[in-house]
Tab-separated table of C-alpha atoms in Angstrom:
chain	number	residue	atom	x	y	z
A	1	UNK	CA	-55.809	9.485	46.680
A	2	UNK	CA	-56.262	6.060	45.298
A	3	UNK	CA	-57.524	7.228	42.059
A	4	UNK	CA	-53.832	9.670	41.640
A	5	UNK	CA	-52.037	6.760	42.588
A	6	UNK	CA	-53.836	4.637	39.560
A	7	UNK	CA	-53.314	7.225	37.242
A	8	UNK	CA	-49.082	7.714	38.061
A	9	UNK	CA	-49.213	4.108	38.028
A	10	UNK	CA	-50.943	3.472	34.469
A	11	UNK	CA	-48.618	6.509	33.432
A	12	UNK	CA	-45.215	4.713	34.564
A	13	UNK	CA	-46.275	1.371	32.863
A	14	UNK	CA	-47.565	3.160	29.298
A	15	UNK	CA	-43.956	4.591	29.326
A	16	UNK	CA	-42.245	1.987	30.289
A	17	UNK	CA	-44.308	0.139	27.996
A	18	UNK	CA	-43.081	2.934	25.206
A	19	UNK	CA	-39.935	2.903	26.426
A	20	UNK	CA	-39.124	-1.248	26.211
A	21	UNK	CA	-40.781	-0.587	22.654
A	22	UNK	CA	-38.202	2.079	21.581
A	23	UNK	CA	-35.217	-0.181	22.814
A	24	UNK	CA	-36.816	-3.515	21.239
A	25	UNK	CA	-36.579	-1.494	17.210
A	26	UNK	CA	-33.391	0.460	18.175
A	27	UNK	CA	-31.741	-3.289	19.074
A	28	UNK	CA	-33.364	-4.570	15.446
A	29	UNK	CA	-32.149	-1.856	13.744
A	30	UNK	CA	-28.871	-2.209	15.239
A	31	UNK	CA	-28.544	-6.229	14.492
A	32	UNK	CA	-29.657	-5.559	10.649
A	33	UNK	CA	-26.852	-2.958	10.468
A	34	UNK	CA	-24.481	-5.075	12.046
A	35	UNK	CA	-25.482	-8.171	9.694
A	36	UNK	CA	-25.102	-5.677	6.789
A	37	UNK	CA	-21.520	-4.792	8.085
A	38	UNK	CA	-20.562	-8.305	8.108
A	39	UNK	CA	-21.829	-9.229	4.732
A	40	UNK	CA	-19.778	-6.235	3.773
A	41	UNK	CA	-17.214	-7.978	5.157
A	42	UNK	CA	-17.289	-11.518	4.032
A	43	UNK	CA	-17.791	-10.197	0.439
A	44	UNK	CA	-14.372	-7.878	0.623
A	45	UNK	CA	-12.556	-10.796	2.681
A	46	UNK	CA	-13.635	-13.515	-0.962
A	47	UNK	CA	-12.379	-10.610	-2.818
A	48	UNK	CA	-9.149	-10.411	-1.368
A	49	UNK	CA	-8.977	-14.628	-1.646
A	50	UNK	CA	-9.282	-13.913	-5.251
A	51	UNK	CA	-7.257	-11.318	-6.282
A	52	UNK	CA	-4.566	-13.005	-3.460
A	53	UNK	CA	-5.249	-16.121	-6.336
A	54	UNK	CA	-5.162	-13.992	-8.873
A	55	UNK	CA	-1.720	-12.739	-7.695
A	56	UNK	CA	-0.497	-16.242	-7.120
A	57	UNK	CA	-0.785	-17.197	-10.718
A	58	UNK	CA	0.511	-14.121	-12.487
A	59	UNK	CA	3.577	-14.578	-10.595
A	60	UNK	CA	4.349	-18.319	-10.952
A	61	UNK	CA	7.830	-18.703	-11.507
A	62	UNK	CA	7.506	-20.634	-15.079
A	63	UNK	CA	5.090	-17.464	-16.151
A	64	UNK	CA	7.544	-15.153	-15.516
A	65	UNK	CA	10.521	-16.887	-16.691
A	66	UNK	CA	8.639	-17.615	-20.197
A	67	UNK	CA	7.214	-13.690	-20.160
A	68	UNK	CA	11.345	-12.592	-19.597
A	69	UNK	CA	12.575	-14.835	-22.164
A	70	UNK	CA	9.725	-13.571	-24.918
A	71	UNK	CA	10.289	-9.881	-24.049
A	72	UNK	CA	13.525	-9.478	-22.917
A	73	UNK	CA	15.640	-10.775	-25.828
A	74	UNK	CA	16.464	-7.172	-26.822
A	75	UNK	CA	17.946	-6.293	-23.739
A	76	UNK	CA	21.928	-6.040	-23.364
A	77	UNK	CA	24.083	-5.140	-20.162
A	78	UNK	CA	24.252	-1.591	-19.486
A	79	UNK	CA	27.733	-0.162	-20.582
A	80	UNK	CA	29.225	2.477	-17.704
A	81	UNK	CA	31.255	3.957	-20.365
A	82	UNK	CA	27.086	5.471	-21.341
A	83	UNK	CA	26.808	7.016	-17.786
A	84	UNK	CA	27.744	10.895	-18.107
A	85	UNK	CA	27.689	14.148	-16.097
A	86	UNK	CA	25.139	16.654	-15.957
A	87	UNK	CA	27.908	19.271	-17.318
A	88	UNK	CA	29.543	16.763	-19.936
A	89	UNK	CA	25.908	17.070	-21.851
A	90	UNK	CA	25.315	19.732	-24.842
A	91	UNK	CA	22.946	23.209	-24.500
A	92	UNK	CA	20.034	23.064	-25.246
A	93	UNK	CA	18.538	24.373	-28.548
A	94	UNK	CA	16.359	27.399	-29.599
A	95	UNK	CA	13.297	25.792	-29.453
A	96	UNK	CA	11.473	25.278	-32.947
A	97	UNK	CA	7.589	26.119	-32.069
A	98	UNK	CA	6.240	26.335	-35.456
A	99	UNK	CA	2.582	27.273	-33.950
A	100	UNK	CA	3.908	30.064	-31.711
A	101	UNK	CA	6.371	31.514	-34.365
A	102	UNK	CA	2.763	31.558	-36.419
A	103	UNK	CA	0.910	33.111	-33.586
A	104	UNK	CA	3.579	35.890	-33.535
A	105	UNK	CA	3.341	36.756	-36.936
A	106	UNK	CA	-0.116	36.793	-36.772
A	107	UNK	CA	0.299	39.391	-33.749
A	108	UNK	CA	-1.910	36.726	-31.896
A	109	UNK	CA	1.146	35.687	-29.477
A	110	UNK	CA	-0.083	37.646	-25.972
A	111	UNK	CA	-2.555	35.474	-23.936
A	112	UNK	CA	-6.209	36.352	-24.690
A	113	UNK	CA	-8.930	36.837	-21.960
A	114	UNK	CA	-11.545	33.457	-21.614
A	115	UNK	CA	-15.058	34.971	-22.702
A	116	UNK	CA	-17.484	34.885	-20.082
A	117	UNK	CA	-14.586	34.943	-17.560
A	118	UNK	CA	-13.833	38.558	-15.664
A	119	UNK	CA	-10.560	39.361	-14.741
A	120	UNK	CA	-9.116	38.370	-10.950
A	121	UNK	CA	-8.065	41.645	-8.622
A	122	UNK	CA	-4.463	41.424	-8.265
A	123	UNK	CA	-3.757	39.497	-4.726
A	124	UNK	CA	-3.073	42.314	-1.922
A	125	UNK	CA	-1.680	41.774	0.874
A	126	UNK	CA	-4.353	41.511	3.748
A	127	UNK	CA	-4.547	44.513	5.959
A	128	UNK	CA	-6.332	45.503	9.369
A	129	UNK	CA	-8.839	47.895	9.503
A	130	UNK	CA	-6.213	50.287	11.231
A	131	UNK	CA	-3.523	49.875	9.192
A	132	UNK	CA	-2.266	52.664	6.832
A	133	UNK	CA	-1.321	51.150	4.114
């Protein structure tokens, strides 16, 4: 009896011995992950410092101001005597497609097949296997 109590008892210690083995790696593995993570983080947080500084000096007041009055010279007050109706606007043309007017000459005006492509079935509606349509 003593030597079955010896052998349970070196069993329970080899896996508990396995066991506090297991835990120790998963815990490394988890605090490498998590330094990983926070690296990760750092580096997007100094990338949003920059691009927040970046942001900051494209939009300093005496930028803009010198930006509007380099561009913006051309620029006159809209006139409301330019804003029309839909309806007050004329037709629209024949339209002038040189190519396609070609093409039909040609006889080449109908849509061709891709090679190397087959032809989709037309979509059906889907039916049950009872149905009689």
């Amino acid at each position: 009896m003593i030597r079955l109590s010896h052998v349970v008892a070196i069993a329970a210690l080899i896996g508990s011995a396995g066991y506090a083995y297991t835990i120790k790696y998963e815990s490394i593995v988890q605090a490498e992950q998590l330094a990983r993570l926070q690296a990760d983080v750092d580096r997007e947080r100094a990338a949003i410092a920059v691009l927040r500084a970046e942001w900051t000096l494209l939009n300093r007041p005496d930028r803009v101001q010198a930006l509007a009055e380099r561009h913006l010279d051309d620029i006159v007050e809209m006139d409301p005597r330019r804003i029309t109706r839909f309806s007050d606007l004329p037709e629209r043309g024949e339209r002038d497609d040189g190519i396609a007017l070609k093409l039909e000459a040609l006889g080449l005006a109908e849509p061709t097949a891709t090679p190397g492509r087959t032809a989709r079935p037309a979509v059906s509606t889907p039916t049950t296997t009872g149905s009689t349509r």
